[in-house]
Amino acid sequence: MDAALDQIGPRLRAARRDRGWTLEDLATRAGMSASTLSRLESGKRQASLALLLPLTRQLGLRIDDLLPATPADPRIRRPVERRDGMVIAPLTLEHSPIKTYKVTFPPAEEAPAPRVHDGYEWVFVLSGRLRLALDGHEHLIERGEAAEFDTRTPHSLSATAEGPVEVVSIFSASGERIHTRGVEAQPDGGTEAVPVAASPERAGSERWWVSVGDEHDPWWGFVGVGVAEGTGELHRSIR
């Protein structure tokens, strides 16, 4: 896995140079500093979804394009899992550094208990309506919209009572253990889900929702919606 992650920086640099862009060009387009991008390309800063998503959008790449090709191996590809009415279909191989799933949630009258764990998650709604609870505030995400957020924020995902919802979810390995297996503690010292009441306060934190652009250019002109800490107000801005 470490070897695969080591390839992200050089591949980012190659993609940027192929387009004739300087560090400043790409950094400005992606909304980050040139020094952050430079450290990411050189491997001095760990790659995360929060950094990779805006970069791959601007470069016209998928996150998988930054990782070395892994030959498919049916012995380690997990089958579709069904649990608590959910249908969870893995879309990446077992040892992929970034996990992608297609998940169908059944209709639900109420949101499930929120979880807190390390990681960063991006969710895109394929059909139906997704109920996202963040810090005790519920938000409805419609078909064609997406959400991305720090999973250290108390959160839960579910369908509404209106019907099932189908989503594509991308998150880190720690996030995968919590959401697809329901594990609250790892014997090897891995991530542990903690009750909301015990989670630390993180004043000033920010989560961003993104909405897909127009039908002619669906991956550009994303709209960010930040949820202010301790409030239910939505703040819109162009990213």
Short mmCIF file of the C-alpha atoms (twelve columns), coordinates in Angstrom:
data_MODEL
# 
_entry.id   MODEL 
# 
loop_
_atom_site.group_PDB 
_atom_site.id 
_atom_site.type_symbol 
_atom_site.label_atom_id 
_atom_site.label_alt_id 
_atom_site.label_comp_id 
_atom_site.label_asym_id 
_atom_site.label_seq_id 
_atom_site.Cartn_x 
_atom_site.Cartn_y 
_atom_site.Cartn_z 
_atom_site.pdbx_PDB_model_num 
ATOM 1   C CA . MET A 1   0.000   0.000   0.000   1 
ATOM 2   C CA . ASP A 2   2.836   2.421   0.869   1 
ATOM 3   C CA . ALA A 3   4.423   1.807   -2.537  1 
ATOM 4   C CA . ALA A 4   1.115   2.647   -4.229  1 
ATOM 5   C CA . LEU A 5   0.748   5.877   -2.250  1 
ATOM 6   C CA . ASP A 6   4.322   6.839   -3.159  1 
ATOM 7   C CA . GLN A 7   3.250   6.941   -6.815  1 
ATOM 8   C CA . ILE A 8   0.598   9.631   -6.280  1 
ATOM 9   C CA . GLY A 9   2.985   12.606  -6.112  1 
ATOM 10  C CA . PRO A 10  5.007   11.769  -9.250  1 
ATOM 11  C CA . ARG A 11  1.829   11.027  -11.208 1 
ATOM 12  C CA . LEU A 12  0.313   14.350  -10.149 1 
ATOM 13  C CA . ARG A 13  3.470   16.145  -11.274 1 
ATOM 14  C CA . ALA A 14  3.480   14.334  -14.624 1 
ATOM 15  C CA . ALA A 15  -0.200  15.149  -15.255 1 
ATOM 16  C CA . ARG A 16  0.389   18.813  -14.389 1 
ATOM 17  C CA . ARG A 17  3.405   19.077  -16.700 1 
ATOM 18  C CA . ASP A 18  1.535   17.316  -19.513 1 
ATOM 19  C CA . ARG A 19  -0.906  20.245  -19.431 1 
ATOM 20  C CA . GLY A 20  1.887   22.797  -19.414 1 
ATOM 21  C CA . TRP A 21  0.868   24.132  -15.986 1 
ATOM 22  C CA . THR A 22  3.177   25.496  -13.316 1 
ATOM 23  C CA . LEU A 23  2.737   24.670  -9.636  1 
ATOM 24  C CA . GLU A 24  1.059   28.045  -9.191  1 
ATOM 25  C CA . ASP A 25  -1.320  27.394  -12.112 1 
ATOM 26  C CA . LEU A 26  -2.686  24.129  -10.724 1 
ATOM 27  C CA . ALA A 27  -2.623  25.257  -7.089  1 
ATOM 28  C CA . THR A 28  -4.701  28.336  -7.915  1 
ATOM 29  C CA . ARG A 29  -7.218  26.294  -9.899  1 
ATOM 30  C CA . ALA A 30  -7.526  23.750  -7.065  1 
ATOM 31  C CA . GLY A 31  -7.800  26.347  -4.295  1 
ATOM 32  C CA . MET A 32  -4.616  25.506  -2.392  1 
ATOM 33  C CA . SER A 33  -1.147  26.988  -1.936  1 
ATOM 34  C CA . ALA A 34  1.699   26.193  -4.316  1 
ATOM 35  C CA . SER A 35  3.812   25.032  -1.360  1 
ATOM 36  C CA . THR A 36  1.145   22.477  -0.377  1 
ATOM 37  C CA . LEU A 37  1.028   21.142  -3.937  1 
ATOM 38  C CA . SER A 38  4.830   21.036  -4.110  1 
ATOM 39  C CA . ARG A 39  5.055   18.989  -0.899  1 
ATOM 40  C CA . LEU A 40  2.320   16.670  -2.167  1 
ATOM 41  C CA . GLU A 41  4.129   16.076  -5.469  1 
ATOM 42  C CA . SER A 42  7.453   15.445  -3.729  1 
ATOM 43  C CA . GLY A 43  5.930   13.027  -1.210  1 
ATOM 44  C CA . LYS A 44  6.643   15.293  1.758   1 
ATOM 45  C CA . ARG A 45  2.917   15.625  2.487   1 
ATOM 46  C CA . GLN A 46  0.527   12.710  2.813   1 
ATOM 47  C CA . ALA A 47  -2.147  12.524  0.130   1 
ATOM 48  C CA . SER A 48  -5.746  12.791  1.343   1 
ATOM 49  C CA . LEU A 49  -9.131  12.977  -0.352  1 
ATOM 50  C CA . ALA A 50  -9.441  16.608  0.759   1 
ATOM 51  C CA . LEU A 51  -6.369  17.431  -1.358  1 
ATOM 52  C CA . LEU A 52  -6.782  14.936  -4.199  1 
ATOM 53  C CA . LEU A 53  -10.414 15.659  -5.114  1 
ATOM 54  C CA . PRO A 54  -9.923  19.293  -6.249  1 
ATOM 55  C CA . LEU A 55  -6.660  18.401  -8.004  1 
ATOM 56  C CA . THR A 56  -8.103  15.499  -9.992  1 
ATOM 57  C CA . ARG A 57  -11.112 17.631  -10.964 1 
ATOM 58  C CA . GLN A 58  -8.847  20.273  -12.460 1 
ATOM 59  C CA . LEU A 59  -6.623  17.703  -14.173 1 
ATOM 60  C CA . GLY A 60  -9.581  15.761  -15.550 1 
ATOM 61  C CA . LEU A 61  -8.443  12.568  -13.829 1 
ATOM 62  C CA . ARG A 62  -9.970  9.905   -11.635 1 
ATOM 63  C CA . ILE A 63  -8.281  9.191   -8.320  1 
ATOM 64  C CA . ASP A 64  -7.557  5.663   -9.583  1 
ATOM 65  C CA . ASP A 65  -5.470  7.244   -12.378 1 
ATOM 66  C CA . LEU A 66  -2.939  8.303   -9.731  1 
ATOM 67  C CA . LEU A 67  -2.444  4.749   -8.490  1 
ATOM 68  C CA . PRO A 68  -0.481  1.946   -10.174 1 
ATOM 69  C CA . ALA A 69  -2.616  -0.594  -11.988 1 
ATOM 70  C CA . THR A 70  -3.366  -3.661  -9.897  1 
ATOM 71  C CA . PRO A 71  -4.248  -6.884  -11.707 1 
ATOM 72  C CA . ALA A 72  -7.699  -8.103  -10.823 1 
ATOM 73  C CA . ASP A 73  -7.630  -11.077 -8.492  1 
ATOM 74  C CA . PRO A 74  -11.002 -12.752 -7.810  1 
ATOM 75  C CA . ARG A 75  -9.526  -14.403 -4.717  1 
ATOM 76  C CA . ILE A 76  -9.309  -11.079 -2.889  1 
ATOM 77  C CA . ARG A 77  -12.262 -9.210  -4.383  1 
ATOM 78  C CA . ARG A 78  -15.011 -9.224  -1.793  1 
ATOM 79  C CA . PRO A 79  -18.534 -10.123 -2.886  1 
ATOM 80  C CA . VAL A 80  -21.577 -7.913  -2.469  1 
ATOM 81  C CA . GLU A 81  -22.496 -7.680  1.213   1 
ATOM 82  C CA . ARG A 82  -26.029 -7.406  2.601   1 
ATOM 83  C CA . ARG A 83  -26.449 -6.122  6.140   1 
ATOM 84  C CA . ASP A 84  -29.308 -4.432  8.008   1 
ATOM 85  C CA . GLY A 85  -31.178 -3.983  4.742   1 
ATOM 86  C CA . MET A 86  -28.204 -2.336  3.024   1 
ATOM 87  C CA . VAL A 87  -26.558 -3.674  -0.135  1 
ATOM 88  C CA . ILE A 88  -22.824 -2.857  -0.257  1 
ATOM 89  C CA . ALA A 89  -20.928 -3.559  -3.492  1 
ATOM 90  C CA . PRO A 90  -17.124 -3.028  -3.492  1 
ATOM 91  C CA . LEU A 91  -15.939 -1.198  -6.631  1 
ATOM 92  C CA . THR A 92  -12.210 -1.390  -5.840  1 
ATOM 93  C CA . LEU A 93  -9.910  -4.284  -5.044  1 
ATOM 94  C CA . GLU A 94  -9.291  -5.446  -1.489  1 
ATOM 95  C CA . HIS A 95  -5.954  -3.662  -1.051  1 
ATOM 96  C CA . SER A 96  -6.726  -0.418  -2.857  1 
ATOM 97  C CA . PRO A 97  -5.529  2.538   -0.693  1 
ATOM 98  C CA . ILE A 98  -8.764  4.430   -1.366  1 
ATOM 99  C CA . LYS A 99  -11.981 2.443   -1.037  1 
ATOM 100 C CA . THR A 100 -14.982 2.925   -3.308  1 
ATOM 101 C CA . TYR A 101 -18.397 1.332   -2.764  1 
ATOM 102 C CA . LYS A 102 -21.828 1.440   -4.298  1 
ATOM 103 C CA . VAL A 103 -24.293 1.342   -1.406  1 
ATOM 104 C CA . THR A 104 -28.076 1.029   -1.370  1 
ATOM 105 C CA . PHE A 105 -29.805 2.115   1.853   1 
ATOM 106 C CA . PRO A 106 -33.354 0.873   2.586   1 
ATOM 107 C CA . PRO A 107 -36.162 3.310   3.519   1 
ATOM 108 C CA . ALA A 108 -35.829 4.521   7.117   1 
ATOM 109 C CA . GLU A 109 -38.088 6.572   9.365   1 
ATOM 110 C CA . GLU A 110 -35.193 7.859   11.483  1 
ATOM 111 C CA . ALA A 111 -31.471 8.433   11.081  1 
ATOM 112 C CA . PRO A 112 -29.203 5.816   12.705  1 
ATOM 113 C CA . ALA A 113 -26.902 6.645   15.600  1 
ATOM 114 C CA . PRO A 114 -24.016 8.861   14.431  1 
ATOM 115 C CA . ARG A 115 -20.420 7.663   14.343  1 
ATOM 116 C CA . VAL A 116 -17.030 9.347   14.714  1 
ATOM 117 C CA . HIS A 117 -13.801 7.960   13.235  1 
ATOM 118 C CA . ASP A 118 -10.658 8.996   11.390  1 
ATOM 119 C CA . GLY A 119 -10.893 9.564   7.667   1 
ATOM 120 C CA . TYR A 120 -12.526 11.646  4.950   1 
ATOM 121 C CA . GLU A 121 -15.592 10.655  2.972   1 
ATOM 122 C CA . TRP A 122 -17.128 11.678  -0.368  1 
ATOM 123 C CA . VAL A 123 -20.644 10.501  -1.277  1 
ATOM 124 C CA . PHE A 124 -22.509 10.928  -4.579  1 
ATOM 125 C CA . VAL A 125 -26.257 10.207  -4.851  1 
ATOM 126 C CA . LEU A 126 -27.159 8.055   -7.863  1 
ATOM 127 C CA . SER A 127 -30.876 7.770   -7.123  1 
ATOM 128 C CA . GLY A 128 -33.275 8.604   -4.315  1 
ATOM 129 C CA . ARG A 129 -32.661 11.055  -1.478  1 
ATOM 130 C CA . LEU A 130 -29.860 10.712  1.073   1 
ATOM 131 C CA . ARG A 131 -30.240 11.878  4.675   1 
ATOM 132 C CA . LEU A 132 -26.887 13.096  5.987   1 
ATOM 133 C CA . ALA A 133 -26.643 13.950  9.680   1 
ATOM 134 C CA . LEU A 134 -23.657 16.101  10.703  1 
ATOM 135 C CA . ASP A 135 -23.180 17.321  14.273  1 
ATOM 136 C CA . GLY A 136 -26.871 16.733  14.995  1 
ATOM 137 C CA . HIS A 137 -28.128 18.629  11.933  1 
ATOM 138 C CA . GLU A 138 -29.905 16.682  9.185   1 
ATOM 139 C CA . HIS A 139 -29.496 17.580  5.510   1 
ATOM 140 C CA . LEU A 140 -31.125 16.027  2.447   1 
ATOM 141 C CA . ILE A 141 -28.946 15.369  -0.594  1 
ATOM 142 C CA . GLU A 142 -30.782 14.878  -3.858  1 
ATOM 143 C CA . ARG A 143 -29.984 12.765  -6.915  1 
ATOM 144 C CA . GLY A 144 -27.006 14.245  -8.788  1 
ATOM 145 C CA . GLU A 145 -25.603 15.980  -5.697  1 
ATOM 146 C CA . ALA A 146 -22.636 14.998  -3.562  1 
ATOM 147 C CA . ALA A 147 -21.230 15.576  -0.084  1 
ATOM 148 C CA . GLU A 148 -17.707 15.467  1.289   1 
ATOM 149 C CA . PHE A 149 -16.837 15.752  4.960   1 
ATOM 150 C CA . ASP A 150 -14.323 14.977  7.683   1 
ATOM 151 C CA . THR A 151 -15.477 11.760  9.369   1 
ATOM 152 C CA . ARG A 152 -14.221 12.947  12.751  1 
ATOM 153 C CA . THR A 153 -17.461 14.937  12.730  1 
ATOM 154 C CA . PRO A 154 -20.386 12.964  14.267  1 
ATOM 155 C CA . HIS A 155 -22.255 11.725  11.188  1 
ATOM 156 C CA . SER A 156 -24.663 9.142   9.787   1 
ATOM 157 C CA . LEU A 157 -26.003 8.248   6.345   1 
ATOM 158 C CA . SER A 158 -29.439 6.812   5.592   1 
ATOM 159 C CA . ALA A 159 -32.392 6.899   3.222   1 
ATOM 160 C CA . THR A 160 -35.611 8.687   4.139   1 
ATOM 161 C CA . ALA A 161 -39.020 7.081   4.626   1 
ATOM 162 C CA . GLU A 162 -39.861 7.991   1.008   1 
ATOM 163 C CA . GLY A 163 -37.815 5.146   -0.448  1 
ATOM 164 C CA . PRO A 164 -34.339 3.645   -0.879  1 
ATOM 165 C CA . VAL A 165 -31.286 5.661   -1.888  1 
ATOM 166 C CA . GLU A 166 -28.328 4.493   -3.965  1 
ATOM 167 C CA . VAL A 167 -24.941 6.177   -3.543  1 
ATOM 168 C CA . VAL A 168 -21.290 5.869   -4.491  1 
ATOM 169 C CA . SER A 169 -19.030 6.366   -1.475  1 
ATOM 170 C CA . ILE A 170 -15.270 6.970   -1.437  1 
ATOM 171 C CA . PHE A 171 -13.334 6.960   1.831   1 
ATOM 172 C CA . SER A 172 -10.198 5.865   3.637   1 
ATOM 173 C CA . ALA A 173 -9.568  2.360   4.961   1 
ATOM 174 C CA . SER A 174 -10.448 3.453   8.502   1 
ATOM 175 C CA . GLY A 175 -13.785 4.757   7.274   1 
ATOM 176 C CA . GLU A 176 -14.410 1.507   5.453   1 
ATOM 177 C CA . ARG A 177 -14.150 -0.563  8.639   1 
ATOM 178 C CA . ILE A 178 -16.763 1.530   10.411  1 
ATOM 179 C CA . HIS A 179 -19.327 1.810   7.618   1 
ATOM 180 C CA . THR A 180 -19.223 -1.547  5.883   1 
ATOM 181 C CA . ARG A 181 -18.467 -3.820  8.812   1 
ATOM 182 C CA . GLY A 182 -19.940 -1.971  11.768  1 
ATOM 183 C CA . VAL A 183 -16.791 -2.547  13.827  1 
ATOM 184 C CA . GLU A 184 -16.491 -0.366  16.925  1 
ATOM 185 C CA . ALA A 185 -13.029 -1.463  18.026  1 
ATOM 186 C CA . GLN A 186 -10.111 -3.136  16.270  1 
ATOM 187 C CA . PRO A 187 -8.027  -5.675  18.218  1 
ATOM 188 C CA . ASP A 188 -4.933  -4.528  16.293  1 
ATOM 189 C CA . GLY A 189 -5.301  -1.001  17.648  1 
ATOM 190 C CA . GLY A 190 -7.080  0.417   14.615  1 
ATOM 191 C CA . THR A 191 -9.833  2.994   14.467  1 
ATOM 192 C CA . GLU A 192 -12.479 2.911   17.171  1 
ATOM 193 C CA . ALA A 193 -15.911 4.478   16.823  1 
ATOM 194 C CA . VAL A 194 -16.650 6.683   19.818  1 
ATOM 195 C CA . PRO A 195 -20.056 7.840   21.118  1 
ATOM 196 C CA . VAL A 196 -21.035 11.340  20.035  1 
ATOM 197 C CA . ALA A 197 -21.123 12.505  23.643  1 
ATOM 198 C CA . ALA A 198 -17.470 11.487  24.030  1 
ATOM 199 C CA . SER A 199 -16.201 13.027  20.809  1 
ATOM 200 C CA . PRO A 200 -13.933 16.096  21.206  1 
ATOM 201 C CA . GLU A 201 -15.221 19.519  20.253  1 
ATOM 202 C CA . ARG A 202 -13.642 20.775  17.066  1 
ATOM 203 C CA . ALA A 203 -14.497 24.467  16.928  1 
ATOM 204 C CA . GLY A 204 -14.000 26.101  13.575  1 
ATOM 205 C CA . SER A 205 -14.178 22.847  11.636  1 
ATOM 206 C CA . GLU A 206 -15.673 22.952  8.184   1 
ATOM 207 C CA . ARG A 207 -17.394 20.427  5.936   1 
ATOM 208 C CA . TRP A 208 -18.022 20.977  2.261   1 
ATOM 209 C CA . TRP A 209 -20.869 19.719  0.155   1 
ATOM 210 C CA . VAL A 210 -20.516 19.799  -3.601  1 
ATOM 211 C CA . SER A 211 -23.147 19.836  -6.332  1 
ATOM 212 C CA . VAL A 212 -22.424 18.571  -9.823  1 
ATOM 213 C CA . GLY A 213 -22.327 21.310  -12.465 1 
ATOM 214 C CA . ASP A 214 -24.390 21.594  -15.617 1 
ATOM 215 C CA . GLU A 215 -25.130 18.688  -17.942 1 
ATOM 216 C CA . HIS A 216 -22.490 19.775  -20.468 1 
ATOM 217 C CA . ASP A 217 -19.629 20.010  -17.959 1 
ATOM 218 C CA . PRO A 218 -20.585 17.935  -14.897 1 
ATOM 219 C CA . TRP A 219 -17.230 18.020  -13.090 1 
ATOM 220 C CA . TRP A 220 -16.516 21.762  -13.145 1 
ATOM 221 C CA . GLY A 221 -17.942 24.766  -11.286 1 
ATOM 222 C CA . PHE A 222 -18.687 22.897  -8.097  1 
ATOM 223 C CA . VAL A 223 -20.782 24.655  -5.465  1 
ATOM 224 C CA . GLY A 224 -19.593 24.314  -1.873  1 
ATOM 225 C CA . VAL A 225 -21.977 24.376  1.062   1 
ATOM 226 C CA . GLY A 226 -20.290 24.737  4.429   1 
ATOM 227 C CA . VAL A 227 -22.047 23.990  7.695   1 
ATOM 228 C CA . ALA A 228 -20.906 26.400  10.402  1 
ATOM 229 C CA . GLU A 229 -19.838 24.781  13.665  1 
ATOM 230 C CA . GLY A 230 -22.708 24.638  16.145  1 
ATOM 231 C CA . THR A 231 -25.319 25.988  13.729  1 
ATOM 232 C CA . GLY A 232 -27.673 24.684  11.094  1 
ATOM 233 C CA . GLU A 233 -26.931 27.493  8.651   1 
ATOM 234 C CA . LEU A 234 -25.768 26.691  5.143   1 
ATOM 235 C CA . HIS A 235 -23.181 28.951  3.521   1 
ATOM 236 C CA . ARG A 236 -22.820 28.742  -0.272  1 
ATOM 237 C CA . SER A 237 -19.706 29.606  -2.230  1 
ATOM 238 C CA . ILE A 238 -18.184 28.697  -5.592  1 
ATOM 239 C CA . ARG A 239 -15.167 26.396  -5.379  1 
# 
